Amino acid sequence: MIATSSKLLTKEQMEQHDHLPEWLVREYKTFEKTVTDATFPCYFGMKGQKKGELRYAYISREDWSNLPDALDEFLALFNEATKIKHGFFVFVEPFEEEGELDVYQKQFWDILQYLHEQDTVEWPEEHPKDPDHFLWDFHFKGEPIFVFGNAPAYKQRKTRNLGNGLVLGFQPRAIFQGLEGTEKGGIMSREKVRERVEKWDQLPKHPDISHYGDPEHNEWKQFFIGDDIEPITGKCPFMHKDLK
């Protein structure tokens, strides 16, 4: 099978769309229109998109082989000595017909599991490997990363609908430095964003949304929330390779 994945792309490359598949050109236009809407809840995403600070990659439904390299390249960029807090978005080729939310949820966790299986760096010893531990976080190349899924099957939580296919957002944990849930600035910023999210979604905050480090909270449940106000139950689909 011919690889259809791409490594790290800039806004300029996405807009020039040389050698990019037609589906990606369409999905990127939808993404741009959505996140630059004046009422879009996430200031950081809006600002990053407008200023060209976001980075992108894409994968086909069947071939994810270039994603580990793209994420590795992104982490290297993020860790450069600049004040730019880059975000990374991965577009997945849409299904021929839109699926139910659980189909995208499975695709999301399968992709994270794939990334983990391809990771050549040991999981940091001081960080839990079990997602049921309240201090668990996803790691790649030793970096803790918050990952969130967006899909067309979100009909109520419109802030999690960024196009016709699954879109994964990657934010290294360092991006939240000074904005932690226990810090005054972090609490205020999060509350402002959440108020705007509730207005967009016309739904109350999802019960599994909290801040990292909350002992009553499981971080993995924030990665792919429900299209409702019901708490997520069951086990996390992700499994560390050492625990298999």
PDB file of C-alpha atoms in Angstrom, residues 8-228:
ATOM      1  CA  LEU A   8       4.537  18.271   9.817  1.00  0.00           C
ATOM      2  CA  LEU A   9       2.799  20.972   7.764  1.00  0.00           C
ATOM      3  CA  THR A  10       2.490  24.740   8.253  1.00  0.00           C
ATOM      4  CA  LYS A  11      -0.499  26.986   7.584  1.00  0.00           C
ATOM      5  CA  GLU A  12       1.168  28.223   4.409  1.00  0.00           C
ATOM      6  CA  GLN A  13       1.625  24.668   3.121  1.00  0.00           C
ATOM      7  CA  MET A  14      -1.975  23.799   3.947  1.00  0.00           C
ATOM      8  CA  GLU A  15      -3.240  26.855   2.079  1.00  0.00           C
ATOM      9  CA  GLN A  16      -1.060  26.238  -0.971  1.00  0.00           C
ATOM     10  CA  HIS A  17      -2.247  22.611  -0.848  1.00  0.00           C
ATOM     11  CA  ASP A  18       0.355  21.396  -3.336  1.00  0.00           C
ATOM     12  CA  HIS A  19       0.261  17.601  -3.532  1.00  0.00           C
ATOM     13  CA  LEU A  20      -2.321  17.397  -0.744  1.00  0.00           C
ATOM     14  CA  PRO A  21      -5.363  15.127  -1.168  1.00  0.00           C
ATOM     15  CA  GLU A  22      -8.654  16.820  -2.037  1.00  0.00           C
ATOM     16  CA  TRP A  23     -10.333  15.590   1.120  1.00  0.00           C
ATOM     17  CA  LEU A  24      -7.682  17.303   3.247  1.00  0.00           C
ATOM     18  CA  VAL A  25      -8.071  20.612   1.404  1.00  0.00           C
ATOM     19  CA  ARG A  26     -11.813  20.520   2.122  1.00  0.00           C
ATOM     20  CA  GLU A  27     -11.369  19.523   5.759  1.00  0.00           C
ATOM     21  CA  TYR A  28      -8.761  22.189   6.401  1.00  0.00           C
ATOM     22  CA  LYS A  29     -11.069  24.898   5.018  1.00  0.00           C
ATOM     23  CA  THR A  30     -13.820  23.741   7.381  1.00  0.00           C
ATOM     24  CA  PHE A  31     -11.364  23.688  10.294  1.00  0.00           C
ATOM     25  CA  GLU A  32     -10.102  27.198   9.534  1.00  0.00           C
ATOM     26  CA  LYS A  33     -13.603  28.624   9.191  1.00  0.00           C
ATOM     27  CA  THR A  34     -14.656  27.042  12.485  1.00  0.00           C
ATOM     28  CA  VAL A  35     -11.738  27.991  14.722  1.00  0.00           C
ATOM     29  CA  THR A  36     -11.480  31.578  13.409  1.00  0.00           C
ATOM     30  CA  ASP A  37     -15.161  32.299  14.012  1.00  0.00           C
ATOM     31  CA  ALA A  38     -15.315  35.334  16.314  1.00  0.00           C
ATOM     32  CA  THR A  39     -17.414  33.392  18.826  1.00  0.00           C
ATOM     33  CA  PHE A  40     -15.249  30.222  18.842  1.00  0.00           C
ATOM     34  CA  PRO A  41     -14.684  29.388  22.529  1.00  0.00           C
ATOM     35  CA  CYS A  42     -10.966  28.592  22.460  1.00  0.00           C
ATOM     36  CA  TYR A  43      -8.968  31.836  22.280  1.00  0.00           C
ATOM     37  CA  PHE A  44      -5.711  29.912  22.056  1.00  0.00           C
ATOM     38  CA  GLY A  45      -6.790  27.892  19.023  1.00  0.00           C
ATOM     39  CA  MET A  46      -8.202  30.967  17.302  1.00  0.00           C
ATOM     40  CA  LYS A  47      -5.059  33.007  17.930  1.00  0.00           C
ATOM     41  CA  GLY A  48      -2.765  30.169  16.901  1.00  0.00           C
ATOM     42  CA  GLN A  49      -4.633  29.608  13.643  1.00  0.00           C
ATOM     43  CA  LYS A  50      -4.694  33.288  12.715  1.00  0.00           C
ATOM     44  CA  LYS A  51      -1.002  33.788  13.500  1.00  0.00           C
ATOM     45  CA  GLY A  52       0.144  30.627  11.749  1.00  0.00           C
ATOM     46  CA  GLU A  53       1.410  29.061  14.979  1.00  0.00           C
ATOM     47  CA  LEU A  54      -0.437  25.760  14.593  1.00  0.00           C
ATOM     48  CA  ARG A  55       1.049  22.738  12.856  1.00  0.00           C
ATOM     49  CA  TYR A  56      -0.759  19.951  11.041  1.00  0.00           C
ATOM     50  CA  ALA A  57      -0.436  16.444   9.693  1.00  0.00           C
ATOM     51  CA  TYR A  58      -2.827  14.063   8.007  1.00  0.00           C
ATOM     52  CA  ILE A  59      -3.291  10.324   7.792  1.00  0.00           C
ATOM     53  CA  SER A  60      -5.470   8.103   5.685  1.00  0.00           C
ATOM     54  CA  ARG A  61      -7.978   5.769   7.278  1.00  0.00           C
ATOM     55  CA  GLU A  62      -5.660   2.789   6.807  1.00  0.00           C
ATOM     56  CA  ASP A  63      -2.111   4.167   6.934  1.00  0.00           C
ATOM     57  CA  TRP A  64      -0.835   5.986  10.021  1.00  0.00           C
ATOM     58  CA  SER A  65       2.855   5.279   9.432  1.00  0.00           C
ATOM     59  CA  ASN A  66       4.065   8.877   9.144  1.00  0.00           C
ATOM     60  CA  LEU A  67       2.269  10.099  12.258  1.00  0.00           C
ATOM     61  CA  PRO A  68       4.988   9.130  14.782  1.00  0.00           C
ATOM     62  CA  ASP A  69       7.578  11.103  12.792  1.00  0.00           C
ATOM     63  CA  ALA A  70       5.229  14.094  12.464  1.00  0.00           C
ATOM     64  CA  LEU A  71       4.558  14.146  16.208  1.00  0.00           C
ATOM     65  CA  ASP A  72       8.265  13.731  16.943  1.00  0.00           C
ATOM     66  CA  GLU A  73       9.020  16.684  14.661  1.00  0.00           C
ATOM     67  CA  PHE A  74       6.310  18.743  16.321  1.00  0.00           C
ATOM     68  CA  LEU A  75       7.688  18.061  19.815  1.00  0.00           C
ATOM     69  CA  ALA A  76      11.142  19.149  18.656  1.00  0.00           C
ATOM     70  CA  LEU A  77       9.625  22.399  17.350  1.00  0.00           C
ATOM     71  CA  PHE A  78       7.627  22.929  20.526  1.00  0.00           C
ATOM     72  CA  ASN A  79      10.719  22.517  22.687  1.00  0.00           C
ATOM     73  CA  GLU A  80      12.734  25.115  20.803  1.00  0.00           C
ATOM     74  CA  ALA A  81      13.658  28.159  22.905  1.00  0.00           C
ATOM     75  CA  THR A  82      10.780  30.394  21.803  1.00  0.00           C
ATOM     76  CA  LYS A  83       7.722  31.797  23.534  1.00  0.00           C
ATOM     77  CA  ILE A  84       5.388  30.389  20.882  1.00  0.00           C
ATOM     78  CA  LYS A  85       3.046  27.761  22.281  1.00  0.00           C
ATOM     79  CA  HIS A  86       2.384  25.741  19.149  1.00  0.00           C
ATOM     80  CA  GLY A  87      -0.561  23.348  18.877  1.00  0.00           C
ATOM     81  CA  PHE A  88      -0.714  20.306  16.607  1.00  0.00           C
ATOM     82  CA  PHE A  89      -3.773  18.997  14.748  1.00  0.00           C
ATOM     83  CA  VAL A  90      -4.002  15.724  12.866  1.00  0.00           C
ATOM     84  CA  PHE A  91      -6.677  15.253  10.209  1.00  0.00           C
ATOM     85  CA  VAL A  92      -7.903  11.711   9.571  1.00  0.00           C
ATOM     86  CA  GLU A  93      -9.420  10.874   6.189  1.00  0.00           C
ATOM     87  CA  PRO A  94     -13.225  10.882   6.610  1.00  0.00           C
ATOM     88  CA  PHE A  95     -15.256   7.700   6.290  1.00  0.00           C
ATOM     89  CA  GLU A  96     -17.350   7.350   3.148  1.00  0.00           C
ATOM     90  CA  GLU A  97     -20.407   7.602   5.389  1.00  0.00           C
ATOM     91  CA  GLU A  98     -20.493   9.360   8.743  1.00  0.00           C
ATOM     92  CA  GLY A  99     -20.405   6.974  11.694  1.00  0.00           C
ATOM     93  CA  GLU A 100     -21.752   7.053  15.220  1.00  0.00           C
ATOM     94  CA  LEU A 101     -19.675   8.684  17.941  1.00  0.00           C
ATOM     95  CA  ASP A 102     -18.365   5.362  19.270  1.00  0.00           C
ATOM     96  CA  VAL A 103     -16.797   4.621  15.856  1.00  0.00           C
ATOM     97  CA  TYR A 104     -14.704   7.788  16.076  1.00  0.00           C
ATOM     98  CA  GLN A 105     -13.948   7.127  19.735  1.00  0.00           C
ATOM     99  CA  LYS A 106     -12.483   3.720  18.817  1.00  0.00           C
ATOM    100  CA  GLN A 107     -10.507   5.261  15.939  1.00  0.00           C
ATOM    101  CA  PHE A 108      -9.139   7.909  18.309  1.00  0.00           C
ATOM    102  CA  TRP A 109      -7.920   5.424  20.925  1.00  0.00           C
ATOM    103  CA  ASP A 110      -6.589   3.055  18.261  1.00  0.00           C
ATOM    104  CA  ILE A 111      -4.421   5.891  16.917  1.00  0.00           C
ATOM    105  CA  LEU A 112      -3.069   6.742  20.385  1.00  0.00           C
ATOM    106  CA  GLN A 113      -2.369   3.061  21.004  1.00  0.00           C
ATOM    107  CA  TYR A 114      -0.536   2.888  17.668  1.00  0.00           C
ATOM    108  CA  LEU A 115       1.588   5.906  18.585  1.00  0.00           C
ATOM    109  CA  HIS A 116       2.438   4.292  21.911  1.00  0.00           C
ATOM    110  CA  GLU A 117       3.406   1.018  20.244  1.00  0.00           C
ATOM    111  CA  GLN A 118       5.717   2.910  17.871  1.00  0.00           C
ATOM    112  CA  ASP A 119       7.302   5.013  20.610  1.00  0.00           C
ATOM    113  CA  THR A 120      11.001   4.198  21.066  1.00  0.00           C
ATOM    114  CA  VAL A 121      11.441   6.197  24.283  1.00  0.00           C
ATOM    115  CA  GLU A 122      10.689   4.629  27.655  1.00  0.00           C
ATOM    116  CA  TRP A 123       7.670   5.933  29.556  1.00  0.00           C
ATOM    117  CA  PRO A 124       9.001   8.143  32.383  1.00  0.00           C
ATOM    118  CA  GLU A 125       9.327   6.043  35.532  1.00  0.00           C
ATOM    119  CA  GLU A 126       7.786   8.693  37.771  1.00  0.00           C
ATOM    120  CA  HIS A 127       4.554   8.773  35.730  1.00  0.00           C
ATOM    121  CA  PRO A 128       1.777   6.182  36.146  1.00  0.00           C
ATOM    122  CA  LYS A 129       1.215   3.721  33.310  1.00  0.00           C
ATOM    123  CA  ASP A 130      -2.327   2.881  34.368  1.00  0.00           C
ATOM    124  CA  PRO A 131      -4.970   5.332  33.039  1.00  0.00           C
ATOM    125  CA  ASP A 132      -7.079   4.717  36.146  1.00  0.00           C
ATOM    126  CA  HIS A 133      -4.453   6.559  38.206  1.00  0.00           C
ATOM    127  CA  PHE A 134      -5.438  10.209  38.582  1.00  0.00           C
ATOM    128  CA  LEU A 135      -1.929  11.368  37.586  1.00  0.00           C
ATOM    129  CA  TRP A 136      -1.845   9.344  34.356  1.00  0.00           C
ATOM    130  CA  ASP A 137      -1.193  11.276  31.156  1.00  0.00           C
ATOM    131  CA  PHE A 138      -0.407  10.210  27.598  1.00  0.00           C
ATOM    132  CA  HIS A 139       3.316  10.278  26.795  1.00  0.00           C
ATOM    133  CA  PHE A 140       5.239  10.224  23.537  1.00  0.00           C
ATOM    134  CA  LYS A 141       9.028  10.516  23.352  1.00  0.00           C
ATOM    135  CA  GLY A 142       8.921  11.033  27.106  1.00  0.00           C
ATOM    136  CA  GLU A 143       6.692  14.142  26.792  1.00  0.00           C
ATOM    137  CA  PRO A 144       3.332  14.364  28.592  1.00  0.00           C
ATOM    138  CA  ILE A 145       0.656  15.413  26.095  1.00  0.00           C
ATOM    139  CA  PHE A 146      -3.025  16.287  26.380  1.00  0.00           C
ATOM    140  CA  VAL A 147      -4.835  14.854  23.356  1.00  0.00           C
ATOM    141  CA  PHE A 148      -8.451  15.616  22.484  1.00  0.00           C
ATOM    142  CA  GLY A 149     -10.711  14.114  19.856  1.00  0.00           C
ATOM    143  CA  ASN A 150     -13.078  16.011  17.557  1.00  0.00           C
ATOM    144  CA  ALA A 151     -15.560  14.287  15.262  1.00  0.00           C
ATOM    145  CA  PRO A 152     -18.564  14.974  13.009  1.00  0.00           C
ATOM    146  CA  ALA A 153     -20.769  12.765  15.205  1.00  0.00           C
ATOM    147  CA  TYR A 154     -20.773  15.474  17.881  1.00  0.00           C
ATOM    148  CA  LYS A 155     -24.178  17.060  17.284  1.00  0.00           C
ATOM    149  CA  GLN A 156     -24.641  18.878  20.595  1.00  0.00           C
ATOM    150  CA  ARG A 157     -21.054  19.591  21.624  1.00  0.00           C
ATOM    151  CA  LYS A 158     -20.329  21.573  18.470  1.00  0.00           C
ATOM    152  CA  THR A 159     -16.951  22.731  19.799  1.00  0.00           C
ATOM    153  CA  ARG A 160     -15.814  19.118  19.282  1.00  0.00           C
ATOM    154  CA  ASN A 161     -16.964  19.048  15.658  1.00  0.00           C
ATOM    155  CA  LEU A 162     -14.244  20.417  13.368  1.00  0.00           C
ATOM    156  CA  GLY A 163     -15.166  18.734  10.083  1.00  0.00           C
ATOM    157  CA  ASN A 164     -16.265  15.532   8.372  1.00  0.00           C
ATOM    158  CA  GLY A 165     -13.554  13.313   9.851  1.00  0.00           C
ATOM    159  CA  LEU A 166     -11.770  12.704  13.111  1.00  0.00           C
ATOM    160  CA  VAL A 167      -9.393  15.516  14.117  1.00  0.00           C
ATOM    161  CA  LEU A 168      -6.938  14.959  16.959  1.00  0.00           C
ATOM    162  CA  GLY A 169      -5.529  17.930  18.841  1.00  0.00           C
ATOM    163  CA  PHE A 170      -2.169  17.526  20.611  1.00  0.00           C
ATOM    164  CA  GLN A 171      -1.100  19.945  23.337  1.00  0.00           C
ATOM    165  CA  PRO A 172       2.122  19.224  25.238  1.00  0.00           C
ATOM    166  CA  ARG A 173       1.471  19.562  28.953  1.00  0.00           C
ATOM    167  CA  ALA A 174       4.046  22.385  29.060  1.00  0.00           C
ATOM    168  CA  ILE A 175       1.626  24.580  27.110  1.00  0.00           C
ATOM    169  CA  PHE A 176      -0.435  24.911  30.294  1.00  0.00           C
ATOM    170  CA  GLN A 177       2.459  26.187  32.404  1.00  0.00           C
ATOM    171  CA  GLY A 178       1.041  28.972  34.571  1.00  0.00           C
ATOM    172  CA  LEU A 179      -2.475  27.932  33.572  1.00  0.00           C
ATOM    173  CA  GLU A 180      -2.755  24.848  35.767  1.00  0.00           C
ATOM    174  CA  GLY A 181      -6.104  24.159  37.382  1.00  0.00           C
ATOM    175  CA  THR A 182      -4.710  25.088  40.788  1.00  0.00           C
ATOM    176  CA  GLU A 183      -3.286  28.447  39.655  1.00  0.00           C
ATOM    177  CA  LYS A 184      -5.387  31.628  39.775  1.00  0.00           C
ATOM    178  CA  GLY A 185      -4.630  32.523  36.156  1.00  0.00           C
ATOM    179  CA  GLY A 186      -5.415  28.991  35.047  1.00  0.00           C
ATOM    180  CA  ILE A 187      -8.705  28.891  36.904  1.00  0.00           C
ATOM    181  CA  MET A 188      -9.824  32.223  35.398  1.00  0.00           C
ATOM    182  CA  SER A 189      -8.750  31.290  31.854  1.00  0.00           C
ATOM    183  CA  ARG A 190     -10.456  27.912  32.006  1.00  0.00           C
ATOM    184  CA  GLU A 191     -13.664  29.375  33.401  1.00  0.00           C
ATOM    185  CA  LYS A 192     -13.833  31.957  30.618  1.00  0.00           C
ATOM    186  CA  VAL A 193     -13.293  29.321  27.951  1.00  0.00           C
ATOM    187  CA  ARG A 194     -15.806  26.971  29.550  1.00  0.00           C
ATOM    188  CA  GLU A 195     -18.452  29.693  29.661  1.00  0.00           C
ATOM    189  CA  ARG A 196     -17.970  30.234  25.933  1.00  0.00           C
ATOM    190  CA  VAL A 197     -18.023  26.474  25.324  1.00  0.00           C
ATOM    191  CA  GLU A 198     -21.348  26.138  27.120  1.00  0.00           C
ATOM    192  CA  LYS A 199     -22.765  28.960  25.013  1.00  0.00           C
ATOM    193  CA  TRP A 200     -21.613  27.297  21.783  1.00  0.00           C
ATOM    194  CA  ASP A 201     -22.704  23.822  22.796  1.00  0.00           C
ATOM    195  CA  GLN A 202     -25.857  24.901  24.628  1.00  0.00           C
ATOM    196  CA  LEU A 203     -25.005  22.148  27.090  1.00  0.00           C
ATOM    197  CA  PRO A 204     -23.553  22.294  30.604  1.00  0.00           C
ATOM    198  CA  LYS A 205     -19.888  21.416  31.076  1.00  0.00           C
ATOM    199  CA  HIS A 206     -19.328  17.696  30.684  1.00  0.00           C
ATOM    200  CA  PRO A 207     -19.065  16.087  34.158  1.00  0.00           C
ATOM    201  CA  ASP A 208     -15.683  14.521  33.322  1.00  0.00           C
ATOM    202  CA  ILE A 209     -14.057  17.877  32.535  1.00  0.00           C
ATOM    203  CA  SER A 210     -11.709  18.906  35.335  1.00  0.00           C
ATOM    204  CA  HIS A 211      -8.018  19.762  35.670  1.00  0.00           C
ATOM    205  CA  TYR A 212      -4.961  17.553  35.627  1.00  0.00           C
ATOM    206  CA  GLY A 213      -4.004  16.428  39.109  1.00  0.00           C
ATOM    207  CA  ASP A 214      -7.550  16.363  40.499  1.00  0.00           C
ATOM    208  CA  PRO A 215      -7.597  13.163  42.624  1.00  0.00           C
ATOM    209  CA  GLU A 216     -11.307  12.708  41.859  1.00  0.00           C
ATOM    210  CA  HIS A 217     -10.660  12.837  38.128  1.00  0.00           C
ATOM    211  CA  ASN A 218      -9.350  10.566  35.369  1.00  0.00           C
ATOM    212  CA  GLU A 219      -7.487  12.519  32.706  1.00  0.00           C
ATOM    213  CA  TRP A 220      -8.237  10.030  29.921  1.00  0.00           C
ATOM    214  CA  LYS A 221     -11.952  10.779  30.169  1.00  0.00           C
ATOM    215  CA  GLN A 222     -11.291  14.339  28.963  1.00  0.00           C
ATOM    216  CA  PHE A 223      -9.563  13.070  25.823  1.00  0.00           C
ATOM    217  CA  PHE A 224     -12.789  11.961  24.136  1.00  0.00           C
ATOM    218  CA  ILE A 225     -15.901  13.127  25.962  1.00  0.00           C
ATOM    219  CA  GLY A 226     -19.503  12.168  25.298  1.00  0.00           C
ATOM    220  CA  ASP A 227     -22.007  14.214  23.315  1.00  0.00           C
ATOM    221  CA  ASP A 228     -24.120  14.537  26.446  1.00  0.00           C
TER     222      ASP A 228
END
